[in-house]
């Protein structure tokens, strides 16, 4: 029965992969992606390797109003990128060039 | 605000002219470097008696957060550290101040301390690596260590356990219970939550007064449009690019840093120390002056890091806090911001060494010849629990394959029906 199921799957994949527009072949990746995602999320739920103390939020911090300035330096036209390269606005722990 | 030089400029000075670190600089200056005496003058090393009946049978009663004499049931507590030292306004904090229990460790100081029992004259040895008191094997008096020896074992303050053993066992049991299905079978077989240990972990609690400048590039979208048609249709964007600078002055109260080198090594590929880090923060404002009787019945880990070792960690966290503080000020850059340069100026810090309470369940697990200790930890004050449970890979692989298979069958069914 399992062999028959795999045979059916293989023939279906071959049929779909032969589609001219290419889109269905891409959809066939949903299965492996789902398997990988399930493994990763479950493993992380058990091992919690990503957790740490959120000192940015969980410590008593008193800050004066933020000051600053900005100056327009150029314009970009016709880019296909929907956002800036290297956006680290929310990645507070990734260090950048440290000035003295 | 001070303006930051452009990218590439303002990098660290050459080796002949080392960068000035405000914290380390003030540590080297004894004038700007006052030490706050936090020694509990009422207590000495050796026999410390109940103030009411004179017994040495004293221990913590976690549910009340009080010391209790097991002989006469008298209860009392040491004063809160915050009430005994001048905290002042953090915004005016300058230089480096530290408690006398946070001063540098003398590497020649021994972890083993020998005390003469005042009850019978016998000599009693205490290994301060793991405990701060011992019972005289001749006269049964309890002897405790309360003088601030320079081996890092006696901190400025201790935050007593509040979560009881039974409560901690229940929390660890519940945590592991939710993770049974894919847990390694050996872990489930050996799981004995009653075996948890109450440990006082060493931390530096740091107050800071700092300023930060951050600079980078932000983009604002001005237009979004499509070109082409059908399958060749593509989306394009126009944007304005800005040089952005931000400045923030801030104070941080009770930033809590691991002061044991082993615990501070948080690398989840080789250890699970991040689990213990995750259960922070503690209500450190309720820490009390040192009294080793709070540790009776618990184990402890000795501090092995000096202030100078921990300065880079504190500066790193202060920079992260500054970046967090300025985030909402750049909301208008809807295409994002790329911070490229940052500068931290630490005006003042105050360091207090503290023992903080953690309930710890540990399990040694070996996989592919590589061993790792998995912790499940409970914050001894708030009850927050976090843990690492070793995984049964065959079970998890089977479940993942089943999910993937179901998704694949559904996709194929849809495609076949559509085709």
XYZ file of C-alpha atoms in Angstrom, chain A residues 5 8-9 12-13 15-16 19 24-25 27-32 34-36 38-39 42-43 45-100, chain B residues 1 8-13 19 175 178-179 181-183 217 219 225 234 236-243 245-247 249-254 268 274 277-278 280-281 285 315-317 319-321 323-325 327 333 335-343 372 374 386-389 391 393 396 400 403-404 407-408 411-412 415:
158
model
C 1.194 5.564 -2.507
C 1.214 7.590 -7.181
C 3.169 10.478 -5.629
C 1.924 12.978 -9.919
C 5.178 14.860 -9.308
C 3.105 15.112 -14.229
C 3.208 18.407 -12.369
C 3.884 21.820 -16.437
C 3.323 24.001 -9.721
C 6.877 22.643 -9.403
C 4.449 24.327 -4.902
C 5.855 20.818 -4.526
C 8.458 22.257 -2.155
C 5.676 22.883 0.373
C 5.968 19.327 1.737
C 9.730 19.365 2.490
C 6.608 21.888 6.101
C 8.649 18.940 7.365
C 11.709 21.115 7.952
C 7.972 21.266 11.944
C 11.313 19.773 12.936
C 9.578 21.465 17.748
C 13.335 21.182 18.382
C 10.478 24.390 21.735
C 12.363 21.628 23.535
C 15.881 23.040 23.537
C 15.192 26.790 23.841
C 18.611 27.649 22.417
C 17.302 31.019 21.228
C 16.195 32.361 24.608
C 18.030 34.861 26.771
C 17.329 37.645 29.253
C 15.659 40.595 27.492
C 17.597 43.223 29.421
C 16.564 45.938 26.930
C 12.969 45.574 28.104
C 13.234 43.930 31.524
C 15.605 46.371 33.228
C 14.593 49.673 34.822
C 15.679 52.271 32.274
C 15.069 55.996 32.382
C 15.907 57.830 29.196
C 15.737 61.501 28.373
C 13.948 62.358 25.111
C 15.896 61.125 22.094
C 17.463 63.928 20.051
C 19.083 63.857 16.656
C 19.100 65.074 13.085
C 18.789 63.781 9.581
C 19.777 65.027 6.161
C 18.581 63.825 2.796
C 21.611 62.640 0.834
C 20.163 61.066 -2.307
C 17.191 59.530 -4.060
C 16.768 55.991 -5.282
C 14.562 55.312 -8.302
C 13.373 52.068 -9.775
C 14.757 49.607 -7.250
C 13.157 46.187 -6.914
C 14.141 45.929 -3.235
C 11.224 46.564 -0.908
C 13.472 47.639 2.000
C 16.888 48.990 2.866
C 19.875 46.633 2.772
C 21.049 45.504 6.215
C 18.070 46.836 8.161
C 19.154 46.476 11.811
C 16.656 48.860 13.385
C 15.239 46.099 15.596
C 18.397 44.016 15.906
C 19.694 45.864 18.952
C 22.367 43.323 19.845
C 24.146 43.287 16.501
C 27.126 45.583 17.027
C 28.263 48.023 14.348
C 31.435 50.104 14.090
C 32.282 51.340 17.587
C 33.596 54.889 17.808
C 35.638 56.264 20.675
C 24.133 66.190 20.535
C 35.427 54.528 8.168
C 36.549 57.511 10.227
C 36.799 57.616 13.985
C 37.852 54.002 14.226
C 39.852 52.900 17.256
C 43.164 54.695 17.706
C 41.437 53.960 23.457
C 7.619 22.386 32.185
C 4.626 19.721 28.235
C 7.658 18.341 26.424
C 6.265 13.563 23.281
C 9.600 14.220 21.566
C 11.838 14.134 24.624
C 21.186 55.477 6.918
C 15.114 55.222 3.671
C 4.608 51.127 -9.017
C 7.275 43.629 -11.637
C 9.497 48.907 -8.361
C 10.166 51.431 -5.597
C 11.474 54.984 -5.377
C 12.911 56.205 -2.075
C 14.639 59.124 -0.368
C 17.852 58.245 1.480
C 18.806 60.074 4.690
C 21.851 60.192 6.937
C 21.900 60.457 13.785
C 20.421 59.917 17.213
C 21.552 60.754 20.730
C 21.039 60.031 27.649
C 19.862 57.250 29.923
C 20.272 55.557 33.262
C 19.988 51.832 33.916
C 19.100 50.489 37.324
C 20.252 47.013 38.359
C 24.091 27.256 23.108
C 21.391 30.614 28.244
C 20.325 33.673 31.830
C 16.740 33.623 30.549
C 16.508 36.920 34.828
C 15.515 39.474 36.057
C 16.040 45.922 45.026
C 29.136 48.313 27.655
C 27.748 45.879 25.111
C 24.432 45.736 26.948
C 24.760 49.933 23.607
C 21.943 47.458 22.974
C 19.742 49.388 25.395
C 19.674 51.096 20.231
C 16.424 49.889 21.722
C 15.658 53.354 23.105
C 14.110 52.596 17.725
C 11.821 55.447 7.780
C 11.961 51.107 4.302
C 14.138 50.604 7.367
C 17.301 51.945 8.996
C 20.794 50.550 8.802
C 22.792 51.720 11.833
C 26.486 51.831 10.932
C 28.307 53.579 13.804
C 27.737 53.839 17.525
C 29.471 55.560 20.421
C 26.055 18.422 27.430
C 20.753 20.307 30.119
C 13.000 27.871 31.462
C 14.717 24.708 30.376
C 16.406 22.594 27.782
C 15.089 19.087 27.169
C 15.247 15.585 21.933
C 15.613 12.724 16.898
C 10.916 14.156 15.818
C 8.182 16.052 10.718
C 3.518 16.544 8.525
C 5.533 17.082 5.345
C 1.150 18.713 3.088
C 2.681 17.179 -0.042
C -0.634 19.978 -2.710
C -0.496 17.176 -5.263
C -2.620 20.327 -8.526
